[in-house]
mmCIF file of C-alpha atoms in Angstrom:
data_model
loop_
_atom_site.group_PDB
_atom_site.id
_atom_site.type_symbol
_atom_site.label_atom_id
_atom_site.label_comp_id
_atom_site.label_asym_id
_atom_site.label_seq_id
_atom_site.Cartn_x
_atom_site.Cartn_y
_atom_site.Cartn_z
ATOM 1 C CA GLN Y 1 -0.176 0.163 -0.103
ATOM 2 C CA VAL Y 2 2.878 2.179 0.526
ATOM 3 C CA PRO Y 3 4.300 3.759 -2.798
ATOM 4 C CA ASP Y 4 7.178 2.574 -4.220
ATOM 5 C CA TRP Y 5 8.592 6.240 -4.795
ATOM 6 C CA LEU Y 6 8.534 6.843 -0.444
ATOM 7 C CA PRO Y 7 11.856 6.987 0.626
ATOM 8 C CA PHE Y 8 11.576 5.604 3.913
ATOM 9 C CA SER Y 9 10.740 1.706 5.356
ATOM 10 C CA LYS Y 10 7.236 0.970 3.977
ATOM 11 C CA ASP Y 11 7.083 -0.757 7.528
ATOM 12 C CA LEU Y 12 7.925 2.167 9.191
ATOM 13 C CA ILE Y 13 5.716 3.834 6.995
ATOM 14 C CA VAL Y 14 2.859 1.641 8.365
ATOM 15 C CA ILE Y 15 3.517 1.440 11.695
ATOM 16 C CA LEU Y 16 3.996 5.734 11.983
ATOM 17 C CA SER Y 17 0.728 5.833 9.660
ATOM 18 C CA GLY Y 18 -1.275 3.230 12.086
ATOM 19 C CA ILE Y 19 0.106 4.841 15.479
ATOM 20 C CA VAL Y 20 -1.480 8.717 14.212
ATOM 21 C CA GLU Y 21 -4.797 6.911 13.167
ATOM 22 C CA MET Y 22 -5.373 5.106 16.547
ATOM 23 C CA GLY Y 23 -3.879 7.753 18.367
ATOM 24 C CA LEU Y 24 -6.692 10.410 16.008
ATOM 25 C CA GLY Y 25 -9.578 8.294 16.788
ATOM 26 C CA LEU Y 26 -8.529 8.731 19.795
ATOM 27 C CA ALA Y 27 -8.472 12.051 20.268
ATOM 28 C CA MET Y 28 -12.086 12.182 18.364
ATOM 29 C CA LEU Y 29 -13.520 10.144 21.052
ATOM 30 C CA PHE Y 30 -11.861 12.093 24.737
ATOM 31 C CA TRP Y 31 -10.324 15.005 23.120
ATOM 32 C CA GLN Y 32 -13.584 17.184 22.887
ATOM 33 C CA ARG Y 33 -12.421 20.832 23.527
ATOM 34 C CA GLN Y 34 -9.807 19.999 20.156
ATOM 35 C CA ARG Y 35 -12.618 18.604 18.204
ATOM 36 C CA ILE Y 36 -12.322 20.843 15.529
ATOM 37 C CA ARG Y 37 -8.317 20.794 15.142
ATOM 38 C CA THR Y 38 -8.482 17.278 15.372
ATOM 39 C CA GLY Y 39 -10.515 16.780 12.271
ATOM 40 C CA ILE Y 40 -8.628 18.845 10.703
ATOM 41 C CA ALA Y 41 -5.335 16.681 11.501
ATOM 42 C CA LEU Y 42 -7.995 13.819 10.635
ATOM 43 C CA ALA Y 43 -9.070 15.104 6.829
ATOM 44 C CA ILE Y 44 -5.161 16.505 6.452
ATOM 45 C CA PHE Y 45 -4.851 12.526 7.300
ATOM 46 C CA PHE Y 46 -6.428 11.132 4.791
ATOM 47 C CA VAL Y 47 -5.430 13.683 1.795
ATOM 48 C CA LEU Y 48 -1.420 12.674 3.048
ATOM 49 C CA VAL Y 49 -2.233 8.735 2.273
ATOM 50 C CA PHE Y 50 -4.644 8.916 -0.394
ATOM 51 C CA PRO Y 51 -1.584 8.480 -2.224
ATOM 52 C CA GLY Y 52 -0.516 4.880 -1.646
ATOM 53 C CA ASN Y 53 -4.936 4.412 -1.717
ATOM 54 C CA ILE Y 54 -4.150 5.288 -5.417
ATOM 55 C CA ALA Y 55 -0.552 3.392 -5.654
ATOM 56 C CA GLN Y 56 -2.601 0.199 -4.285
ATOM 57 C CA TYR Y 57 -4.991 0.921 -7.249
ATOM 58 C CA THR Y 58 -2.622 1.270 -9.818
ATOM 59 C CA GLU Y 59 0.032 -1.626 -8.719
ATOM 60 C CA HIS Y 60 -2.698 -4.084 -8.268
ATOM 61 C CA ARG Y 61 -2.068 -4.652 -4.605
ATOM 62 C CA ASN Y 62 -4.362 -6.892 -1.963
ATOM 63 C CA ALA Y 63 -4.392 -5.836 1.439
ATOM 64 C CA PHE Y 64 -7.484 -5.856 3.760
ATOM 65 C CA GLY Y 65 -9.953 -7.588 1.954
ATOM 66 C CA LEU Y 66 -9.065 -4.709 -1.333
ATOM 67 C CA ASP Y 67 -9.090 -7.943 -3.814
ATOM 68 C CA THR Y 68 -9.870 -6.656 -6.947
ATOM 69 C CA ASP Y 69 -9.748 -3.749 -8.826
ATOM 70 C CA THR Y 70 -13.150 -2.616 -8.729
ATOM 71 C CA LYS Y 71 -12.408 -2.753 -5.032
ATOM 72 C CA ARG Y 72 -9.848 -0.198 -4.768
ATOM 73 C CA LEU Y 73 -11.619 1.901 -7.454
ATOM 74 C CA ILE Y 74 -14.088 2.328 -4.995
ATOM 75 C CA ARG Y 75 -11.701 3.109 -2.127
ATOM 76 C CA LEU Y 76 -10.382 6.086 -3.911
ATOM 77 C CA PHE Y 77 -14.588 7.564 -4.485
ATOM 78 C CA PHE Y 78 -14.359 7.410 -1.214
ATOM 79 C CA GLN Y 79 -11.712 8.899 0.338
ATOM 80 C CA PRO Y 80 -13.443 12.825 -0.618
ATOM 81 C CA VAL Y 81 -16.104 11.996 1.466
ATOM 82 C CA LEU Y 82 -13.310 10.501 4.632
ATOM 83 C CA ILE Y 83 -12.291 13.983 4.290
ATOM 84 C CA ALA Y 84 -15.592 15.720 4.417
ATOM 85 C CA TRP Y 85 -17.170 13.792 7.160
ATOM 86 C CA ALA Y 86 -13.955 14.209 9.338
ATOM 87 C CA LEU Y 87 -15.082 17.934 8.511
ATOM 88 C CA TRP Y 88 -18.169 17.799 9.124
ATOM 89 C CA CYS Y 89 -18.895 15.512 12.442
ATOM 90 C CA THR Y 90 -16.348 17.543 14.299
ATOM 91 C CA GLY Y 91 -17.630 20.612 13.153
ATOM 92 C CA ALA Y 92 -14.926 21.856 11.340
ATOM 93 C CA TRP Y 93 -16.131 22.668 8.481
ATOM 94 C CA ARG Y 94 -18.838 25.520 9.582
ATOM 95 C CA GLN Y 95 -15.599 26.430 11.344
ATOM 96 C CA LEU Y 96 -13.386 26.884 8.203
ATOM 97 C CA LEU Y 97 -16.724 28.240 5.752
ATOM 98 C CA ASN Y 98 -17.482 31.204 8.911
ATOM 99 C CA ARG Y 99 -14.066 32.437 9.409
ATOM 100 C CA PRO Y 100 -12.870 35.934 9.186
ATOM 101 C CA LYS Y 101 -12.266 36.787 5.423
ATOM 102 C CA GLU Y 102 -8.011 37.659 5.405
ATOM 103 C CA LEU Y 103 -6.956 41.380 3.290
#
């Protein structure tokens, strides 16, 4: 799932991204005062892992039950949904839309 063009250990990237993902999930559950920031961080995380999902599709890599090109392609279309969901359910979407415009 990790693209070949990344110059780091694939195992390290998987472990670190898993730790970040679990940390963000725990923050969503237990750090309510920072819900908007957590939502923004989660949306950014989903954007950052998207190239890996694209690589998984283009390189026909099986992982986590995604064992056909159709399943991998469907996953690509859900990534923007996850980004929007992270922003919407945390109130970050509203916060970003209503922030004052800078000159």
